[in-house]
Amino acid sequence: MIQIKTDKEIILMRESGKILGEILSLTKEFIESGMTTMDVEMNIRRLLRDRRVKSPFLGYKNYPAASCISVNEEVVHGIPSKEKIINAGDIVSVDLGVIYKGYITDATRTFIVPVADEESVKLVNATKEAFFAGAEMAVEGNHLYDISNEIERVIKNNGFSLVREFVSHGVGRVLHEEPFFLNFGKKGTGPELKKNMTLAIEPMVNAGIYNVKIKENGWTAVTSDGRRSAHYENTVVVGIEKSEIITE
Ligand code: MF3
Ligand code: CO
């Protein structure tokens, strides 16, 4: 069953999302070449602590960190590491969640560390654009895969491919709740959207083929062809007239 939140719950989700959006903005400011992904994690932990919130990722299925930091060919679930150095020209996805008064929001940004090649810039921009096109469809009366279809349209236009092994999902009292949905699909299909459904819409886009493989750590997905991948995610509330992005 797809949860429909009460207006009171939406107020708490907005608070949660505001904190998360702010932490990701601050992350954009401090991230730079020469840092390790563990440096980024440690900064994020401090920002969470300062705001008295927790990450829902830490300990989730034994995941060992508060954030996922995926660089270049890493698609999702990069585990912060003291050995992984961020270099000029890299693209770095930072995926983070916040728990505030029991309510979870989930968001990801892919940051470009100057100066990246043209294809990487196009990949990152297309992924973001696809998210916004999809999120606009999160309106009561539309169908779930209308969101997926819009994401697919933008990515196809750009000649990139959508990851199939990971999905977008409902979010709220738990990190992953129904519905689980692919980031591509047929318009007019899937469950009908209702006001106050809360969705983490998260296209993961590869420059080359869509296939991924999992690294020996059991978590980190990388592209099979070694080409780069970008990720953009926000928590979105389905509205009557328009969708509301609560983690920007
Ligand atoms: N945003 C990711 C997701 O929805 C983060 C999960 S990482 C995990 O799957 F460690 F918590 F699994
Ligand atoms: Co998510």
Coordinates of C-alpha atoms and ligand atoms in Angstrom, one line a residue:
M1 CA 0.0 0.0 0.0
I2 CA 1.2 3.5 -0.8
Q3 CA 1.2 5.6 2.3
I4 CA -0.6 8.9 2.2
K5 CA 0.7 11.3 4.8
T6 CA -1.4 13.6 6.9
D7 CA -0.9 17.4 6.6
K8 CA 0.8 17.3 10.0
E9 CA 3.2 14.6 8.7
I10 CA 3.9 16.7 5.6
I11 CA 4.9 19.6 7.9
L12 CA 7.5 17.4 9.6
M13 CA 8.7 16.1 6.2
R14 CA 9.2 19.7 5.1
E15 CA 11.3 20.4 8.2
S16 CA 13.3 17.3 7.5
G17 CA 13.8 18.2 3.9
K18 CA 14.8 21.7 4.6
I19 CA 17.6 20.5 6.8
L20 CA 18.7 18.0 4.2
G21 CA 18.6 20.6 1.4
E22 CA 20.7 23.0 3.5
I23 CA 23.3 20.3 4.3
L24 CA 23.7 19.5 0.6
S25 CA 24.1 23.2 -0.3
L26 CA 26.8 23.4 2.3
T27 CA 28.4 20.3 0.9
K28 CA 28.6 21.9 -2.6
E29 CA 30.5 24.7 -1.0
F30 CA 33.1 22.7 0.8
I31 CA 33.8 19.9 -1.6
E32 CA 37.1 20.3 -3.5
S33 CA 39.8 18.4 -5.2
G34 CA 42.4 16.8 -2.8
M35 CA 39.8 15.8 -0.2
T36 CA 39.0 12.2 0.4
T37 CA 35.4 10.9 0.3
M38 CA 35.9 10.2 4.0
D39 CA 36.6 14.0 4.6
V40 CA 33.3 14.7 2.9
E41 CA 31.5 12.2 5.2
M42 CA 33.1 13.6 8.3
N43 CA 32.0 17.1 7.4
I44 CA 28.5 15.9 6.7
R45 CA 28.4 14.1 10.1
R46 CA 29.3 17.4 11.8
L47 CA 26.5 19.2 9.9
L48 CA 24.0 16.5 10.9
R49 CA 25.2 16.7 14.5
D50 CA 25.0 20.5 14.6
R51 CA 21.3 20.3 13.6
R52 CA 20.6 17.4 15.9
V53 CA 19.4 15.1 13.2
K54 CA 20.5 11.7 12.1
S55 CA 21.1 9.9 8.8
P56 CA 18.9 6.9 8.1
F57 CA 21.7 5.3 6.0
L58 CA 24.1 4.6 8.9
G59 CA 23.4 1.1 10.0
Y60 CA 20.7 0.5 7.4
K61 CA 21.3 -3.2 6.3
N62 CA 24.7 -2.6 8.0
Y63 CA 25.7 0.2 5.7
P64 CA 28.7 1.8 7.5
A65 CA 28.3 5.6 6.8
A66 CA 25.9 8.5 7.0
S67 CA 26.3 9.3 3.3
C68 CA 26.9 7.6 0.0
I69 CA 29.6 9.2 -2.1
S70 CA 30.0 7.9 -5.6
V71 CA 32.7 9.2 -7.9
N72 CA 32.8 9.0 -11.7
E73 CA 32.0 5.4 -12.8
E74 CA 30.5 4.6 -9.4
V75 CA 26.7 4.7 -9.8
V76 CA 25.4 4.5 -6.2
H77 CA 26.4 3.5 -2.7
G78 CA 30.0 4.6 -2.8
I79 CA 31.3 4.0 0.8
P80 CA 33.3 7.0 2.1
S81 CA 36.9 6.1 2.3
K82 CA 40.2 7.6 3.5
E83 CA 41.8 6.1 0.4
K84 CA 39.5 7.7 -2.2
I85 CA 40.8 11.1 -3.3
I86 CA 38.6 13.5 -5.2
N87 CA 40.4 14.9 -8.2
A88 CA 39.9 17.9 -10.5
G89 CA 37.5 16.9 -13.3
D90 CA 35.7 14.3 -11.2
I91 CA 31.9 14.1 -10.8
V92 CA 30.9 13.3 -7.2
S93 CA 27.4 12.2 -6.2
V94 CA 26.6 12.8 -2.6
D95 CA 23.5 10.9 -1.5
L96 CA 22.2 11.7 2.0
G97 CA 19.1 11.2 4.2
V98 CA 17.8 13.0 7.3
I99 CA 15.6 11.7 10.1
Y100 CA 13.8 14.6 11.8
K101 CA 11.2 13.8 14.5
G102 CA 10.8 10.3 12.9
Y103 CA 10.4 11.6 9.4
I104 CA 12.9 10.8 6.6
T105 CA 13.8 12.7 3.5
D106 CA 16.3 11.5 0.9
A107 CA 18.2 13.5 -1.7
T108 CA 21.3 13.4 -4.0
R109 CA 23.4 15.9 -5.9
T110 CA 26.1 15.2 -8.4
F111 CA 28.8 17.9 -8.0
I112 CA 31.3 18.7 -10.7
V113 CA 34.8 19.3 -9.5
P114 CA 36.2 21.8 -12.0
V115 CA 37.2 21.4 -14.7
A116 CA 35.3 18.4 -16.0
D117 CA 35.1 17.3 -19.7
E118 CA 32.1 18.3 -21.8
E119 CA 30.4 14.9 -21.7
S120 CA 30.4 14.8 -17.9
V121 CA 28.8 18.3 -17.7
K122 CA 26.2 17.2 -20.2
L123 CA 25.5 14.0 -18.2
V124 CA 25.2 15.9 -14.9
N125 CA 22.9 18.5 -16.4
A126 CA 20.7 16.0 -18.2
T127 CA 20.3 14.0 -15.0
K128 CA 19.1 17.0 -13.1
E129 CA 16.8 18.1 -16.0
A130 CA 15.3 14.6 -16.1
F131 CA 14.6 14.8 -12.4
F132 CA 12.8 18.1 -12.7
A133 CA 10.8 16.9 -15.7
G134 CA 9.7 13.8 -13.8
A135 CA 9.0 15.6 -10.5
E136 CA 6.6 18.0 -12.3
M137 CA 4.4 15.0 -13.0
A138 CA 3.9 14.3 -9.3
V139 CA 0.4 15.7 -9.3
E140 CA -2.8 14.1 -8.1
G141 CA -4.6 12.2 -10.8
N142 CA -1.5 11.5 -12.8
H143 CA -0.1 8.0 -12.9
L144 CA 3.1 6.9 -11.2
Y145 CA 4.9 6.0 -14.5
D146 CA 4.1 9.4 -15.9
I147 CA 7.1 10.5 -13.7
S148 CA 9.2 7.7 -15.1
N149 CA 8.2 8.4 -18.6
E150 CA 9.3 12.1 -18.4
I151 CA 12.7 11.1 -17.0
E152 CA 13.1 8.6 -19.8
R153 CA 12.2 11.2 -22.4
V154 CA 14.9 13.6 -21.3
I155 CA 17.6 11.0 -21.0
K156 CA 16.8 9.4 -24.4
N157 CA 17.0 12.9 -25.9
N158 CA 20.4 13.3 -24.5
G159 CA 21.6 9.8 -25.7
F160 CA 22.4 8.5 -22.2
S161 CA 21.0 5.4 -20.5
L162 CA 18.9 4.9 -17.3
V163 CA 20.1 2.4 -14.7
R164 CA 17.6 -0.5 -14.3
E165 CA 18.9 -2.2 -11.1
F166 CA 18.0 0.7 -8.8
V167 CA 14.7 2.4 -8.4
S168 CA 12.9 5.5 -7.1
H169 CA 10.8 4.9 -4.0
G170 CA 8.3 6.1 -1.4
V171 CA 9.8 7.7 1.7
G172 CA 8.5 8.8 5.1
R173 CA 8.6 7.0 8.4
V174 CA 11.0 4.5 6.7
L175 CA 13.7 5.1 4.1
H176 CA 12.2 2.8 1.5
E177 CA 8.5 2.3 1.3
E178 CA 6.0 1.7 -1.5
P179 CA 5.9 2.5 -4.3
F180 CA 9.1 1.3 -5.8
F181 CA 9.4 2.4 -9.5
L182 CA 11.8 2.3 -12.4
N183 CA 13.0 5.6 -13.8
F184 CA 11.5 4.8 -17.2
G185 CA 8.1 3.6 -18.2
K186 CA 4.9 4.0 -20.1
K187 CA 2.8 7.1 -19.8
G188 CA -0.7 6.7 -18.2
T189 CA 0.3 3.5 -16.4
G190 CA 1.0 2.6 -12.8
P191 CA -1.0 3.5 -9.6
E192 CA -2.8 6.8 -9.6
L193 CA -1.1 9.5 -7.6
K194 CA -2.8 11.1 -4.6
K195 CA -2.2 14.3 -2.7
N196 CA 0.4 13.8 0.2
M197 CA 2.1 10.8 -1.2
T198 CA 5.9 11.4 -0.7
L199 CA 8.3 10.1 -3.2
A200 CA 12.1 10.0 -3.5
I201 CA 12.6 10.4 -7.2
E202 CA 16.1 9.5 -8.2
P203 CA 17.3 9.0 -11.8
M204 CA 20.7 7.3 -12.0
V205 CA 22.1 7.9 -15.5
N206 CA 25.0 6.3 -17.3
A207 CA 27.0 7.9 -20.1
G208 CA 27.4 4.5 -21.8
I209 CA 25.5 1.3 -21.3
Y210 CA 22.9 0.9 -18.5
N211 CA 24.5 -2.2 -17.0
V212 CA 26.1 -2.0 -13.5
K213 CA 28.1 -4.4 -11.4
I214 CA 28.6 -4.5 -7.6
K215 CA 32.1 -4.1 -6.1
E216 CA 33.7 -6.5 -3.7
N217 CA 32.5 -4.4 -0.7
G218 CA 29.0 -5.7 -1.5
W219 CA 27.6 -2.2 -1.8
T220 CA 29.1 0.0 -4.4
A221 CA 27.6 -0.2 -7.9
V222 CA 29.9 0.8 -10.8
T223 CA 29.1 1.0 -14.5
S224 CA 30.0 -2.2 -16.4
D225 CA 31.8 -0.2 -19.2
G226 CA 33.7 2.0 -16.8
R227 CA 32.1 5.2 -18.1
R228 CA 30.7 7.8 -15.8
S229 CA 27.3 7.9 -14.1
A230 CA 25.3 10.8 -12.5
H231 CA 22.5 10.8 -9.9
Y232 CA 20.0 13.4 -8.9
E233 CA 17.4 13.0 -6.2
N234 CA 14.9 14.9 -4.1
T235 CA 12.0 14.0 -1.9
V236 CA 8.8 15.2 -3.5
V237 CA 5.2 15.7 -2.2
V238 CA 2.4 15.0 -4.6
G239 CA 0.1 18.0 -4.7
I240 CA -3.4 18.8 -6.2
E241 CA -2.2 21.4 -8.7
K242 CA 1.6 21.0 -8.5
S243 CA 4.3 18.9 -7.0
E244 CA 6.4 20.2 -4.1
I245 CA 10.1 19.5 -3.9
I246 CA 11.0 19.6 -0.2
T247 CA 14.7 18.9 -0.3
E248 CA 16.0 21.6 -2.6
Ligands
MF3_1 N1 19.2 7.2 -1.6 C1 19.7 5.8 -1.5 C2 18.5 4.9 -1.6 O1 17.4 5.3 -1.6 C3 20.5 5.6 -0.3 C4 20.4 4.3 0.4 S1 21.9 4.0 1.0 C5 21.8 2.9 2.3 O2 18.7 3.7 -1.8 F1 22.9 2.7 2.8 F2 21.0 3.4 3.2 F3 21.3 1.8 1.8
CO2 CO 16.6 7.1 -2.3

